[in-house]
Structure formats: C-alpha cells, structure tokens
C-alpha cells in the first residue's frame, strides 16, 4: 500500500469527486462579502484547484489572489482556472507585500492550523495583509458538533468517482484525537485499473465557538457572525436570500469577522 494524497496529486479527480457545478461555495462567499460592503481585493487561502477563486475573479469582479501549499493544485489552477494570481505559500507564514479587503478560507482551510501557535500565526498574517475593517470569512467543520454526536464517526464511508475511464473507490474513517483536539481522517483509495491501494492521512483542528471568538478577539478581530447553517456544504445547502441561523451546533461552522482599525499591520495594542 502506498502513502499518497490522491486528490491533491490529481486535481481533476478532486473536482470530479467533489463537483460544484452551481459554484455554490463561491456564490456563498460573494453573498457574504457583498452583504458587508467588502472592497474588491480578495485573498483566497487554501485555494486548491482555483475553482472558487476564478469564479470570484471573473463572475463577481473581484481582484483575487490565491495561495496554497500544493504545487500540483496551483499548476492546475493556473492552467484550468486562470485569472487570479496564484502563489505557493504557507497560511502561517505568507508575506505577499499586498493589502486585501478580505481573506476567505473555504472548505475547512482554516482548520489546517492544528495548534494554537498555528492559528495565532495565521491570524497575525491576516492582520498584516488586511486593510482596516477588512473581513475574514471562513467556512469549516464545527467542533461543537462532536460533543455527543458520533454519526460521522460510525464506521467507514464509501464513495466512488470515475476519471479517465478508471473508477476510484474511497473508504474514509474519521476519529477524534482528543489530546490534540483534531478530527483525523484515514482514507484508502482503490482503483479498478489494478493500481495498488493508496492510503491518505489528514486532520482538521476542532474549534469551538467560544474558543474561536477568543482567538479572534486576541488577534484584533470583531466577530460579526458565527453560525452553523445555511452554507455551501450544509444539508440542505445555502440558497440565495437565506438568512444565517442563530445556532452553532451542527457539523458546519461559518465565520465572518472584521479587523478593527487599530490592529492593522500586526499592531495588536490600542
């Protein structure tokens, strides 16, 4: 069995396995940005294949920059979803010598900050790159959901996708690493072309609403909204015109925060 991230190594397969033909994730992000009167300069952290960044750039008319740590994903983004400026960069360390009106983290990108130091470093990078009053918009798994809920942890989940004539099957198991406060994922891929199975391991930080509010306040952000639904990956999914709920107990969490003016460029003192 080989150790690989099949989806990251094959972005076209990623888009086949997780299609978004209605561009719901990008439309949700644009709806949030427009609702809060955000300016046009946008940084997409963890941009992946560039699908959302390109929609926001071309369809929403924003000036988008995307960063990711995967060379393969960025090459795909530049060739298949051109328009935004794409950079290889770590979310904890990026320095783009540019200012943005908003930072967007879709599909749990924020949760790759596994430790408190990671999250603090990322928020400091956001603070240094955002204009006064700039927005941080994130859509992610909700940590509070796993307090007493085990439905996502009960047994492996199987899914298939066909790409270039080959059918790929994944068996995914999730489990909670309590000391590290991580949701860990083990995924085994098999293919009907005789290739050996590939095993992938990844993890997301489980953040709770009050914990997230504390980190944001410490970093100089005011939380404008923090809720579980509706969103692009909720069930039922978000549709145009839907108002946010006042709850935060289901498996997704949506965050809108604003940088307070006196915290611009890394200054966390008033």
GROMACS .gro file of C-alpha atoms in nm:
model
  270
    1UNK     CA    1   0.000   0.000   0.000
    2UNK     CA    2   0.136   0.341  -0.094
    3UNK     CA    3   0.110   0.661   0.110
    4UNK     CA    4  -0.032   0.938  -0.110
    5UNK     CA    5  -0.284   1.216  -0.129
    6UNK     CA    6  -0.461   1.103  -0.443
    7UNK     CA    7  -0.688   1.407  -0.469
    8UNK     CA    8  -0.416   1.665  -0.414
    9UNK     CA    9  -0.192   1.486  -0.664
   10UNK     CA   10  -0.474   1.472  -0.923
   11UNK     CA   11  -0.675   1.797  -0.913
   12UNK     CA   12  -0.904   1.689  -1.198
   13UNK     CA   13  -1.005   1.385  -0.993
   14UNK     CA   14  -1.063   1.616  -0.696
   15UNK     CA   15  -1.310   1.823  -0.899
   16UNK     CA   16  -1.476   1.505  -1.023
   17UNK     CA   17  -1.509   1.366  -0.669
   18UNK     CA   18  -1.631   1.698  -0.522
   19UNK     CA   19  -1.821   1.873  -0.801
   20UNK     CA   20  -1.971   2.217  -0.753
   21UNK     CA   21  -2.146   2.286  -1.085
   22UNK     CA   22  -2.351   2.569  -0.938
   23UNK     CA   23  -2.044   2.732  -0.780
   24UNK     CA   24  -2.231   2.735  -0.452
   25UNK     CA   25  -1.921   2.785  -0.236
   26UNK     CA   26  -1.803   3.087  -0.433
   27UNK     CA   27  -2.155   3.232  -0.454
   28UNK     CA   28  -2.197   3.196  -0.077
   29UNK     CA   29  -1.866   3.376  -0.022
   30UNK     CA   30  -1.965   3.655  -0.262
   31UNK     CA   31  -2.301   3.691  -0.089
   32UNK     CA   32  -2.124   3.742   0.244
   33UNK     CA   33  -1.870   3.986   0.100
   34UNK     CA   34  -2.140   4.192  -0.071
   35UNK     CA   35  -2.362   4.193   0.238
   36UNK     CA   36  -2.087   4.354   0.443
   37UNK     CA   37  -1.984   4.600   0.170
   38UNK     CA   38  -1.641   4.449   0.119
   39UNK     CA   39  -1.395   4.601  -0.128
   40UNK     CA   40  -1.269   4.413  -0.435
   41UNK     CA   41  -0.926   4.284  -0.326
   42UNK     CA   42  -0.958   3.925  -0.206
   43UNK     CA   43  -0.713   3.664  -0.076
   44UNK     CA   44  -0.826   3.301  -0.105
   45UNK     CA   45  -0.627   3.096   0.149
   46UNK     CA   46  -0.608   2.728   0.057
   47UNK     CA   47  -0.734   2.799  -0.294
   48UNK     CA   48  -0.679   2.440  -0.411
   49UNK     CA   49  -0.780   2.388  -0.773
   50UNK     CA   50  -0.866   2.758  -0.816
   51UNK     CA   51  -1.229   2.685  -0.898
   52UNK     CA   52  -1.371   2.924  -0.640
   53UNK     CA   53  -1.101   3.187  -0.684
   54UNK     CA   54  -1.162   3.205  -1.059
   55UNK     CA   55  -1.541   3.240  -1.018
   56UNK     CA   56  -1.495   3.523  -0.769
   57UNK     CA   57  -1.241   3.686  -1.000
   58UNK     CA   58  -1.437   3.664  -1.325
   59UNK     CA   59  -1.803   3.643  -1.223
   60UNK     CA   60  -1.802   3.858  -0.910
   61UNK     CA   61  -1.548   4.106  -1.048
   62UNK     CA   62  -1.306   4.080  -0.757
   63UNK     CA   63  -0.928   4.104  -0.779
   64UNK     CA   64  -0.835   3.765  -0.639
   65UNK     CA   65  -0.507   3.623  -0.516
   66UNK     CA   66  -0.490   3.257  -0.415
   67UNK     CA   67  -0.234   3.075  -0.202
   68UNK     CA   68  -0.184   2.704  -0.146
   69UNK     CA   69   0.093   2.464  -0.042
   70UNK     CA   70   0.042   2.218  -0.330
   71UNK     CA   71   0.248   2.272  -0.646
   72UNK     CA   72   0.015   2.038  -0.836
   73UNK     CA   73  -0.302   2.217  -0.732
   74UNK     CA   74  -0.154   2.555  -0.822
   75UNK     CA   75  -0.040   2.431  -1.164
   76UNK     CA   76  -0.395   2.308  -1.228
   77UNK     CA   77  -0.538   2.640  -1.108
   78UNK     CA   78  -0.316   2.841  -1.341
   79UNK     CA   79  -0.399   2.626  -1.644
   80UNK     CA   80  -0.765   2.544  -1.585
   81UNK     CA   81  -0.888   2.839  -1.378
   82UNK     CA   82  -0.671   3.134  -1.485
   83UNK     CA   83  -0.727   3.493  -1.387
   84UNK     CA   84  -0.635   3.516  -1.019
   85UNK     CA   85  -0.272   3.549  -0.911
   86UNK     CA   86  -0.165   3.218  -0.758
   87UNK     CA   87   0.124   3.178  -0.514
   88UNK     CA   88   0.286   2.887  -0.333
   89UNK     CA   89   0.267   2.987   0.033
   90UNK     CA   90   0.200   2.852   0.381
   91UNK     CA   91  -0.101   3.005   0.557
   92UNK     CA   92   0.105   3.057   0.873
   93UNK     CA   93   0.392   3.240   0.702
   94UNK     CA   94   0.275   3.411   0.383
   95UNK     CA   95   0.408   3.756   0.300
   96UNK     CA   96   0.266   3.886  -0.026
   97UNK     CA   97   0.360   4.255   0.000
   98UNK     CA   98  -0.004   4.342  -0.071
   99UNK     CA   99  -0.318   4.456   0.108
  100UNK     CA  100  -0.660   4.290   0.081
  101UNK     CA  101  -1.014   4.385   0.169
  102UNK     CA  102  -1.097   4.027   0.270
  103UNK     CA  103  -0.940   3.690   0.342
  104UNK     CA  104  -1.152   3.386   0.258
  105UNK     CA  105  -1.095   3.030   0.385
  106UNK     CA  106  -1.336   2.781   0.229
  107UNK     CA  107  -1.389   2.408   0.291
  108UNK     CA  108  -1.219   2.395   0.632
  109UNK     CA  109  -0.892   2.552   0.513
  110UNK     CA  110  -0.871   2.738   0.845
  111UNK     CA  111  -0.864   2.406   1.031
  112UNK     CA  112  -0.524   2.314   0.891
  113UNK     CA  113  -0.400   2.536   1.172
  114UNK     CA  114  -0.358   2.237   1.402
  115UNK     CA  115  -0.204   2.409   1.704
  116UNK     CA  116  -0.265   2.729   1.895
  117UNK     CA  117   0.061   2.867   1.758
  118UNK     CA  118  -0.051   2.785   1.403
  119UNK     CA  119  -0.379   2.969   1.448
  120UNK     CA  120  -0.214   3.267   1.614
  121UNK     CA  121   0.041   3.289   1.331
  122UNK     CA  122  -0.229   3.270   1.064
  123UNK     CA  123  -0.438   3.544   1.224
  124UNK     CA  124  -0.126   3.761   1.252
  125UNK     CA  125  -0.064   3.713   0.878
  126UNK     CA  126  -0.426   3.808   0.807
  127UNK     CA  127  -0.390   4.114   1.029
  128UNK     CA  128  -0.077   4.221   0.841
  129UNK     CA  129  -0.244   4.187   0.499
  130UNK     CA  130  -0.594   4.322   0.564
  131UNK     CA  131  -0.697   4.684   0.529
  132UNK     CA  132  -0.859   4.845   0.837
  133UNK     CA  133  -1.208   4.700   0.864
  134UNK     CA  134  -1.116   4.410   0.633
  135UNK     CA  135  -1.308   4.083   0.660
  136UNK     CA  136  -1.208   3.729   0.747
  137UNK     CA  137  -1.464   3.483   0.608
  138UNK     CA  138  -1.432   3.112   0.684
  139UNK     CA  139  -1.644   2.803   0.624
  140UNK     CA  140  -1.543   2.488   0.810
  141UNK     CA  141  -1.638   2.186   1.016
  142UNK     CA  142  -1.784   2.273   1.355
  143UNK     CA  143  -1.608   2.137   1.660
  144UNK     CA  144  -1.910   2.163   1.890
  145UNK     CA  145  -2.094   1.907   1.676
  146UNK     CA  146  -1.868   1.631   1.806
  147UNK     CA  147  -1.975   1.689   2.167
  148UNK     CA  148  -2.205   1.388   2.194
  149UNK     CA  149  -2.257   1.332   1.820
  150UNK     CA  150  -2.094   1.026   1.664
  151UNK     CA  151  -2.278   0.991   1.334
  152UNK     CA  152  -1.975   1.099   1.131
  153UNK     CA  153  -1.751   0.863   1.331
  154UNK     CA  154  -1.957   0.546   1.297
  155UNK     CA  155  -1.777   0.320   1.052
  156UNK     CA  156  -1.610   0.386   0.716
  157UNK     CA  157  -1.790   0.578   0.441
  158UNK     CA  158  -1.752   0.466   0.082
  159UNK     CA  159  -1.763   0.686  -0.228
  160UNK     CA  160  -1.670   0.641  -0.593
  161UNK     CA  161  -1.560   0.866  -0.878
  162UNK     CA  162  -1.472   0.788  -1.238
  163UNK     CA  163  -1.190   0.976  -1.407
  164UNK     CA  164  -1.026   0.900  -1.741
  165UNK     CA  165  -1.203   0.567  -1.761
  166UNK     CA  166  -1.088   0.448  -1.419
  167UNK     CA  167  -1.326   0.411  -1.126
  168UNK     CA  168  -1.176   0.510  -0.790
  169UNK     CA  169  -1.331   0.399  -0.461
  170UNK     CA  170  -1.251   0.560  -0.128
  171UNK     CA  171  -1.319   0.421   0.220
  172UNK     CA  172  -1.296   0.702   0.473
  173UNK     CA  173  -1.282   0.673   0.851
  174UNK     CA  174  -1.292   0.971   1.088
  175UNK     CA  175  -1.188   0.967   1.450
  176UNK     CA  176  -1.129   1.228   1.719
  177UNK     CA  177  -0.779   1.272   1.860
  178UNK     CA  178  -0.886   1.422   2.192
  179UNK     CA  179  -0.546   1.533   2.333
  180UNK     CA  180  -0.460   1.716   2.010
  181UNK     CA  181  -0.820   1.836   1.957
  182UNK     CA  182  -0.805   1.712   1.597
  183UNK     CA  183  -1.051   1.532   1.375
  184UNK     CA  184  -0.829   1.281   1.198
  185UNK     CA  185  -0.914   1.117   0.866
  186UNK     CA  186  -0.785   0.791   0.723
  187UNK     CA  187  -0.881   0.733   0.359
  188UNK     CA  188  -0.792   0.428   0.149
  189UNK     CA  189  -0.824   0.453  -0.228
  190UNK     CA  190  -0.858   0.160  -0.464
  191UNK     CA  191  -0.893   0.167  -0.843
  192UNK     CA  192  -1.026  -0.082  -1.094
  193UNK     CA  193  -0.715  -0.050  -1.313
  194UNK     CA  194  -0.506  -0.273  -1.089
  195UNK     CA  195  -0.307   0.005  -0.922
  196UNK     CA  196  -0.205  -0.066  -0.562
  197UNK     CA  197  -0.422   0.089  -0.288
  198UNK     CA  198  -0.321   0.434  -0.165
  199UNK     CA  199  -0.363   0.539   0.196
  200UNK     CA  200  -0.404   0.904   0.294
  201UNK     CA  201  -0.398   1.064   0.640
  202UNK     CA  202  -0.510   1.419   0.718
  203UNK     CA  203  -0.657   1.614   1.007
  204UNK     CA  204  -0.855   1.924   1.097
  205UNK     CA  205  -0.846   2.128   1.417
  206UNK     CA  206  -1.173   2.108   1.609
  207UNK     CA  207  -1.253   2.465   1.709
  208UNK     CA  208  -1.540   2.554   1.938
  209UNK     CA  209  -1.734   2.881   1.904
  210UNK     CA  210  -1.617   3.045   2.226
  211UNK     CA  211  -1.259   2.933   2.167
  212UNK     CA  212  -1.268   3.081   1.818
  213UNK     CA  213  -1.410   3.407   1.949
  214UNK     CA  214  -1.124   3.429   2.199
  215UNK     CA  215  -0.852   3.377   1.938
  216UNK     CA  216  -1.012   3.632   1.708
  217UNK     CA  217  -1.055   3.894   1.980
  218UNK     CA  218  -0.695   3.847   2.090
  219UNK     CA  219  -0.582   3.897   1.730
  220UNK     CA  220  -0.786   4.216   1.693
  221UNK     CA  221  -1.096   4.088   1.513
  222UNK     CA  222  -1.460   4.159   1.591
  223UNK     CA  223  -1.687   3.862   1.523
  224UNK     CA  224  -1.983   3.978   1.314
  225UNK     CA  225  -2.146   3.637   1.267
  226UNK     CA  226  -2.075   3.280   1.379
  227UNK     CA  227  -2.337   3.021   1.289
  228UNK     CA  228  -2.385   2.667   1.162
  229UNK     CA  229  -2.628   2.700   0.872
  230UNK     CA  230  -2.704   2.755   0.594
  231UNK     CA  231  -2.380   2.728   0.400
  232UNK     CA  232  -2.244   2.575   0.081
  233UNK     CA  233  -2.184   2.236   0.245
  234UNK     CA  234  -2.480   2.217   0.483
  235UNK     CA  235  -2.785   1.998   0.432
  236UNK     CA  236  -2.995   2.150   0.288
  237UNK     CA  237  -2.737   2.378   0.125
  238UNK     CA  238  -2.749   2.756   0.122
  239UNK     CA  239  -2.958   2.929  -0.143
  240UNK     CA  240  -2.972   3.295  -0.243
  241UNK     CA  241  -3.151   3.515   0.009
  242UNK     CA  242  -3.134   3.280   0.309
  243UNK     CA  243  -3.052   3.446   0.640
  244UNK     CA  244  -2.798   3.293   0.881
  245UNK     CA  245  -2.929   3.098   1.178
  246UNK     CA  246  -2.851   3.180   1.541
  247UNK     CA  247  -2.725   2.828   1.620
  248UNK     CA  248  -2.381   2.665   1.611
  249UNK     CA  249  -2.446   2.301   1.692
  250UNK     CA  250  -2.443   2.118   1.357
  251UNK     CA  251  -2.140   1.986   1.171
  252UNK     CA  252  -2.053   2.308   0.983
  253UNK     CA  253  -1.948   2.648   1.114
  254UNK     CA  254  -1.945   2.980   0.927
  255UNK     CA  255  -1.747   3.280   1.044
  256UNK     CA  256  -1.749   3.645   0.945
  257UNK     CA  257  -1.510   3.870   1.139
  258UNK     CA  258  -1.385   4.224   1.088
  259UNK     CA  259  -1.038   4.357   1.165
  260UNK     CA  260  -1.065   4.651   1.400
  261UNK     CA  261  -0.879   4.956   1.261
  262UNK     CA  262  -0.618   4.990   1.537
  263UNK     CA  263  -0.497   4.633   1.478
  264UNK     CA  264  -0.375   4.691   1.121
  265UNK     CA  265  -0.028   4.566   1.015
  266UNK     CA  266   0.035   4.347   1.316
  267UNK     CA  267  -0.027   4.612   1.583
  268UNK     CA  268  -0.230   4.432   1.849
  269UNK     CA  269  -0.221   4.715   2.101
  270UNK     CA  270  -0.466   5.003   2.119
   0.00000   0.00000   0.00000
